[in-house]
Amino acid sequence: MKLITKDLQSKFPALYSNEDKPVGDHVVIAKFFTPDADWTWYATEYDPNEGTFFGLVEGFVPELGYFTLEQLENTKGPMGLPIERDLYFKSATLKEVNP
């Protein structure tokens, strides 16, 4: 599965474009997850030149930060399954996905 398409890429605001908004109001454009573990990445911004996202990572603890497309493509869960994009995810704010 392709984690990001040209169409999806065009929907992302640039990195740092949400700095003037409260974090909870950032709009999640894409959700990535490990099908064999409890890790989820909610991407709110993206730089296609660097392949860098900003968003919420829910792993051991929820954490805001940067992650790259390369990291997502090269990470496998404990059973060896690759990270997938939730094809049915509808855009929502961070406070809606992590109340």
mmCIF file of C-alpha atoms in Angstrom:
data_model
loop_
_atom_site.group_PDB
_atom_site.id
_atom_site.type_symbol
_atom_site.label_atom_id
_atom_site.label_comp_id
_atom_site.label_asym_id
_atom_site.label_seq_id
_atom_site.Cartn_x
_atom_site.Cartn_y
_atom_site.Cartn_z
ATOM 1 C CA MET A 1 0.000 0.000 0.000
ATOM 2 C CA LYS A 2 1.205 3.466 -0.865
ATOM 3 C CA LEU A 3 1.275 5.523 2.323
ATOM 4 C CA ILE A 4 0.864 8.875 0.587
ATOM 5 C CA THR A 5 -0.552 9.693 -2.818
ATOM 6 C CA LYS A 6 -0.236 12.904 -4.809
ATOM 7 C CA ASP A 7 -3.884 13.681 -4.062
ATOM 8 C CA LEU A 8 -3.427 13.171 -0.311
ATOM 9 C CA GLN A 9 -0.149 15.098 -0.360
ATOM 10 C CA SER A 10 -1.929 18.122 -1.855
ATOM 11 C CA LYS A 11 -4.333 18.237 1.109
ATOM 12 C CA PHE A 12 -1.617 18.783 3.729
ATOM 13 C CA PRO A 13 -0.690 22.252 4.917
ATOM 14 C CA ALA A 14 3.017 23.059 4.979
ATOM 15 C CA LEU A 15 5.106 22.387 8.073
ATOM 16 C CA TYR A 16 4.761 25.120 10.726
ATOM 17 C CA SER A 17 1.589 26.519 9.135
ATOM 18 C CA ASN A 18 -0.508 25.641 12.203
ATOM 19 C CA GLU A 19 1.755 27.300 14.763
ATOM 20 C CA ASP A 20 -0.759 30.083 15.423
ATOM 21 C CA LYS A 21 -3.588 27.609 16.227
ATOM 22 C CA PRO A 22 -4.195 25.746 19.479
ATOM 23 C CA VAL A 23 -2.795 22.219 19.072
ATOM 24 C CA GLY A 24 -6.192 20.616 19.559
ATOM 25 C CA ASP A 25 -7.517 22.531 16.549
ATOM 26 C CA HIS A 26 -4.924 21.138 14.110
ATOM 27 C CA VAL A 27 -6.719 19.101 11.439
ATOM 28 C CA VAL A 28 -5.547 15.523 10.962
ATOM 29 C CA ILE A 29 -5.242 14.793 7.252
ATOM 30 C CA ALA A 30 -4.050 11.167 7.413
ATOM 31 C CA LYS A 31 -3.934 8.354 9.949
ATOM 32 C CA PHE A 32 -1.233 5.681 9.824
ATOM 33 C CA PHE A 33 -1.163 2.611 12.073
ATOM 34 C CA THR A 34 0.526 -0.688 12.801
ATOM 35 C CA PRO A 35 -2.006 -3.492 12.245
ATOM 36 C CA ASP A 36 -0.165 -5.737 14.710
ATOM 37 C CA ALA A 37 0.567 -3.230 17.494
ATOM 38 C CA ASP A 38 -0.965 -0.239 19.254
ATOM 39 C CA TRP A 39 0.875 2.550 17.442
ATOM 40 C CA THR A 40 -0.916 5.277 15.483
ATOM 41 C CA TRP A 41 0.382 8.374 13.703
ATOM 42 C CA TYR A 42 -2.031 11.278 13.078
ATOM 43 C CA ALA A 43 -0.453 13.592 10.481
ATOM 44 C CA THR A 44 -1.466 17.262 10.420
ATOM 45 C CA GLU A 45 1.301 18.854 8.309
ATOM 46 C CA TYR A 46 3.679 17.581 5.638
ATOM 47 C CA ASP A 47 6.739 18.760 3.713
ATOM 48 C CA PRO A 48 6.953 16.720 0.489
ATOM 49 C CA ASN A 49 10.513 17.884 -0.233
ATOM 50 C CA GLU A 50 11.846 16.475 3.034
ATOM 51 C CA GLY A 51 9.208 13.763 3.469
ATOM 52 C CA THR A 52 8.561 15.057 6.993
ATOM 53 C CA PHE A 53 5.232 15.033 8.818
ATOM 54 C CA PHE A 54 4.128 16.751 12.010
ATOM 55 C CA GLY A 55 1.392 15.317 14.145
ATOM 56 C CA LEU A 56 0.405 13.170 17.073
ATOM 57 C CA VAL A 57 2.061 9.816 17.664
ATOM 58 C CA GLU A 58 0.237 7.430 19.970
ATOM 59 C CA GLY A 59 2.605 4.726 21.106
ATOM 60 C CA PHE A 60 3.663 4.126 24.670
ATOM 61 C CA VAL A 61 2.389 7.650 25.433
ATOM 62 C CA PRO A 62 0.755 10.269 23.151
ATOM 63 C CA GLU A 63 3.366 12.699 21.857
ATOM 64 C CA LEU A 64 3.395 15.577 19.374
ATOM 65 C CA GLY A 65 6.343 15.580 17.036
ATOM 66 C CA TYR A 66 7.919 15.062 13.663
ATOM 67 C CA PHE A 67 8.188 11.779 11.784
ATOM 68 C CA THR A 68 9.200 10.950 8.242
ATOM 69 C CA LEU A 69 7.667 9.027 5.406
ATOM 70 C CA GLU A 70 10.868 6.983 5.291
ATOM 71 C CA GLN A 71 10.433 5.981 8.948
ATOM 72 C CA LEU A 72 6.838 4.918 8.293
ATOM 73 C CA GLU A 73 7.832 2.940 5.196
ATOM 74 C CA ASN A 74 10.689 1.143 6.964
ATOM 75 C CA THR A 75 9.007 0.352 10.288
ATOM 76 C CA LYS A 76 7.478 -3.052 10.897
ATOM 77 C CA GLY A 77 5.307 -4.181 13.775
ATOM 78 C CA PRO A 78 6.216 -7.094 16.070
ATOM 79 C CA MET A 79 4.763 -9.635 13.621
ATOM 80 C CA GLY A 80 6.615 -8.060 10.695
ATOM 81 C CA LEU A 81 3.615 -6.231 9.236
ATOM 82 C CA PRO A 82 4.250 -2.824 7.638
ATOM 83 C CA ILE A 83 2.547 0.397 8.674
ATOM 84 C CA GLU A 84 -0.666 1.094 6.784
ATOM 85 C CA ARG A 85 -2.743 4.178 6.038
ATOM 86 C CA ASP A 86 -6.341 4.116 7.255
ATOM 87 C CA LEU A 87 -8.188 4.410 3.945
ATOM 88 C CA TYR A 88 -11.490 5.111 5.714
ATOM 89 C CA PHE A 89 -10.233 7.884 7.990
ATOM 90 C CA LYS A 90 -12.146 11.162 7.733
ATOM 91 C CA SER A 91 -10.340 14.383 8.628
ATOM 92 C CA ALA A 92 -10.817 15.442 12.233
ATOM 93 C CA THR A 93 -9.111 17.734 14.710
ATOM 94 C CA LEU A 94 -6.512 16.425 17.156
ATOM 95 C CA LYS A 95 -8.900 17.004 20.058
ATOM 96 C CA GLU A 96 -11.469 14.811 18.286
ATOM 97 C CA VAL A 97 -9.052 11.913 17.738
ATOM 98 C CA ASN A 98 -7.436 12.240 21.180
ATOM 99 C CA PRO A 99 -9.932 13.829 23.600
#
